[in-house]
PDB file of C-alpha atoms in Angstrom:
ATOM      1  CA  MET Q   1     -20.595  18.997 -11.874  1.00 74.00           C
ATOM      2  CA  THR Q   2     -20.694  20.351 -16.234  1.00 83.00           C
ATOM      3  CA  ASP Q   3     -19.014  17.968 -18.123  1.00 85.00           C
ATOM      4  CA  CYS Q   4     -16.611  20.142 -19.102  1.00 89.00           C
ATOM      5  CA  ALA Q   5     -15.668  20.767 -16.138  1.00 88.00           C
ATOM      6  CA  VAL Q   6     -15.329  16.511 -15.519  1.00 89.00           C
ATOM      7  CA  SER Q   7     -12.732  16.035 -19.027  1.00 88.00           C
ATOM      8  CA  ILE Q   8     -10.708  19.344 -17.690  1.00 90.00           C
ATOM      9  CA  ARG Q   9     -10.303  16.983 -14.000  1.00 90.00           C
ATOM     10  CA  ALA Q  10      -9.701  13.593 -15.418  1.00 89.00           C
ATOM     11  CA  MET Q  11      -7.400  14.830 -17.814  1.00 90.00           C
ATOM     12  CA  ALA Q  12      -5.500  17.032 -15.051  1.00 90.00           C
ATOM     13  CA  HIS Q  13      -5.705  14.161 -13.426  1.00 89.00           C
ATOM     14  CA  LEU Q  14      -3.634  11.800 -16.657  1.00 90.00           C
ATOM     15  CA  THR Q  15      -1.895  14.302 -16.518  1.00 90.00           C
ATOM     16  CA  ARG Q  16       0.118  13.863 -13.373  1.00 87.00           C
ATOM     17  CA  GLN Q  17      -0.048  10.081 -14.051  1.00 89.00           C
ATOM     18  CA  ILE Q  18       1.609  10.053 -17.135  1.00 91.00           C
ATOM     19  CA  GLU Q  19       4.420  12.834 -15.606  1.00 87.00           C
ATOM     20  CA  SER Q  20       5.282  10.101 -12.880  1.00 80.00           C
ATOM     21  CA  LEU Q  21       5.732   7.623 -15.330  1.00 85.00           C
ATOM     22  CA  HIS Q  22       7.884   9.539 -16.342  1.00 85.00           C
ATOM     23  CA  ALA Q  23       9.951  10.701 -14.163  1.00 82.00           C
ATOM     24  CA  ARG Q  24      10.226   6.907 -13.124  1.00 85.00           C
ATOM     25  CA  LEU Q  25      10.746   6.137 -15.824  1.00 85.00           C
ATOM     26  CA  GLU Q  26      14.444   8.270 -15.763  1.00 89.00           C
ATOM     27  CA  ILE Q  27      15.252   6.876 -12.218  1.00 88.00           C
ATOM     28  CA  VAL Q  28      15.038   2.943 -13.094  1.00 85.00           C
ATOM     29  CA  ALA Q  29      16.891   3.795 -16.291  1.00 88.00           C
ATOM     30  CA  MET Q  30      20.123   5.434 -14.173  1.00 91.00           C
ATOM     31  CA  LYS Q  31      22.786   2.517 -13.372  1.00 92.00           C
ATOM     32  CA  SER Q  32      23.859   3.780 -10.116  1.00 95.00           C
ATOM     33  CA  ALA Q  33      22.030   3.434  -7.243  1.00 96.00           C
ATOM     34  CA  ARG Q  34      23.373   5.892  -5.117  1.00 96.00           C
ATOM     35  CA  ALA Q  35      22.011   8.315  -8.314  1.00 95.00           C
ATOM     36  CA  ARG Q  36      17.767   6.119  -8.052  1.00 96.00           C
ATOM     37  CA  LEU Q  37      17.907   6.914  -4.624  1.00 96.00           C
ATOM     38  CA  LEU Q  38      19.065  10.444  -4.352  1.00 94.00           C
ATOM     39  CA  THR Q  39      16.585  11.017  -7.305  1.00 93.00           C
ATOM     40  CA  TYR Q  40      13.878   9.189  -5.419  1.00 94.00           C
ATOM     41  CA  LEU Q  41      14.156  11.036  -2.116  1.00 94.00           C
ATOM     42  CA  ASP Q  42      14.354  14.601  -4.281  1.00 91.00           C
ATOM     43  CA  TRP Q  43      11.406  13.974  -6.205  1.00 89.00           C
ATOM     44  CA  ILE Q  44       9.295  12.888  -3.850  1.00 91.00           C
ATOM     45  CA  ARG Q  45      10.041  16.047  -1.113  1.00 90.00           C
ATOM     46  CA  GLU Q  46       8.097  19.051  -0.629  1.00 87.00           C
ATOM     47  CA  PRO Q  47       9.733  21.558  -2.333  1.00 87.00           C
ATOM     48  CA  GLY Q  48      11.540  23.598  -0.160  1.00 88.00           C
ATOM     49  CA  GLU Q  49      11.538  20.611   2.280  1.00 90.00           C
ATOM     50  CA  ASP Q  50      14.348  19.008   3.097  1.00 91.00           C
ATOM     51  CA  ARG Q  51      12.653  16.549   5.735  1.00 93.00           C
ATOM     52  CA  LEU Q  52      10.906  13.905   4.340  1.00 93.00           C
ATOM     53  CA  VAL Q  53       8.100  10.800   6.177  1.00 93.00           C
ATOM     54  CA  ILE Q  54       8.099   7.562   4.082  1.00 94.00           C
ATOM     55  CA  LYS Q  55       4.970   6.475   3.562  1.00 93.00           C
ATOM     56  CA  ASP Q  56       5.704   3.401   1.587  1.00 93.00           C
ATOM     57  CA  SER Q  57       8.238   0.973   3.074  1.00 94.00           C
ATOM     58  CA  TRP Q  58      12.097   0.820   2.288  1.00 95.00           C
ATOM     59  CA  LYS Q  59      10.981  -2.369   0.460  1.00 96.00           C
ATOM     60  CA  GLU Q  60       8.365  -1.071  -1.892  1.00 95.00           C
ATOM     61  CA  ILE Q  61      10.431   1.914  -2.070  1.00 95.00           C
ATOM     62  CA  ALA Q  62      13.560  -0.274  -3.408  1.00 96.00           C
ATOM     63  CA  ASN Q  63      10.634  -2.431  -5.927  1.00 94.00           C
ATOM     64  CA  GLU Q  64       9.212   1.038  -7.477  1.00 92.00           C
ATOM     65  CA  ILE Q  65      12.676   1.909  -7.694  1.00 94.00           C
ATOM     66  CA  GLY Q  66      14.415  -0.782  -9.770  1.00 94.00           C
ATOM     67  CA  LEU Q  67      16.208  -1.726  -7.102  1.00 95.00           C
ATOM     68  CA  SER Q  68      16.750  -4.624  -4.656  1.00 96.00           C
ATOM     69  CA  HIS Q  69      15.118  -3.578  -1.107  1.00 96.00           C
ATOM     70  CA  GLU Q  70      20.024  -5.144   0.815  1.00 97.00           C
ATOM     71  CA  VAL Q  71      20.482  -1.770  -2.754  1.00 97.00           C
ATOM     72  CA  VAL Q  72      18.597   0.392  -0.847  1.00 96.00           C
ATOM     73  CA  TYR Q  73      19.543  -0.526   2.784  1.00 96.00           C
ATOM     74  CA  ARG Q  74      23.429  -0.424   2.311  1.00 97.00           C
ATOM     75  CA  THR Q  75      23.271   3.092  -0.493  1.00 97.00           C
ATOM     76  CA  LEU Q  76      20.961   4.592   2.840  1.00 96.00           C
ATOM     77  CA  ALA Q  77      23.892   3.272   5.085  1.00 96.00           C
ATOM     78  CA  VAL Q  78      26.247   4.724   2.965  1.00 96.00           C
ATOM     79  CA  LEU Q  79      24.490   8.483   1.963  1.00 96.00           C
ATOM     80  CA  GLU Q  80      24.558   8.285   6.083  1.00 96.00           C
ATOM     81  CA  ASP Q  81      27.414   7.610   6.324  1.00 96.00           C
ATOM     82  CA  GLU Q  82      28.758  10.328   4.096  1.00 94.00           C
ATOM     83  CA  GLY Q  83      27.384  13.288   5.633  1.00 94.00           C
ATOM     84  CA  LEU Q  84      23.754  13.098   2.566  1.00 94.00           C
ATOM     85  CA  ILE Q  85      21.116  12.105   4.568  1.00 95.00           C
ATOM     86  CA  SER Q  86      20.452  11.479   8.537  1.00 95.00           C
ATOM     87  CA  ARG Q  87      17.963   9.150   8.958  1.00 94.00           C
ATOM     88  CA  LYS Q  88      15.685   8.205  12.303  1.00 93.00           C
ATOM     89  CA  ASP Q  89      12.494   6.443  12.281  1.00 88.00           C
ATOM     90  CA  ARG Q  90      10.134   7.182   9.444  1.00 89.00           C
ATOM     91  CA  THR Q  91      12.114   9.940   8.177  1.00 93.00           C
ATOM     92  CA  VAL Q  92      14.706  11.660   6.642  1.00 95.00           C
ATOM     93  CA  GLU Q  93      16.392  14.043   6.046  1.00 94.00           C
ATOM     94  CA  LEU Q  94      18.213  15.821   2.804  1.00 94.00           C
ATOM     95  CA  LEU Q  95      22.022  17.138   3.771  1.00 91.00           C
ATOM     96  CA  ASN Q  96      24.023  19.578   2.080  1.00 77.00           C
ATOM     97  CA  SER Q  97      20.862  20.621  -0.739  1.00 56.00           C
TER      98      SER Q  97
END
């Protein structure tokens, strides 16, 4: 691989990291837990997919979006009660998206 190709790959990697950090900062800046969690779920889903397999623990996700895990669990329950999401094991389906 040439030096130019290595540089381009490194810049692409850094660009993805910056975009990821920017998205996380936007999520953490949101005031409501509901908005943070829905935005996070939308951010990690593949385009056109409404079903997500959650790889990280909810505690890790809570930490990433600046919430306590208790708030994340309560918010998930509220979103499920409102019919916005459906959960089973490690899978979350975004409804009405």
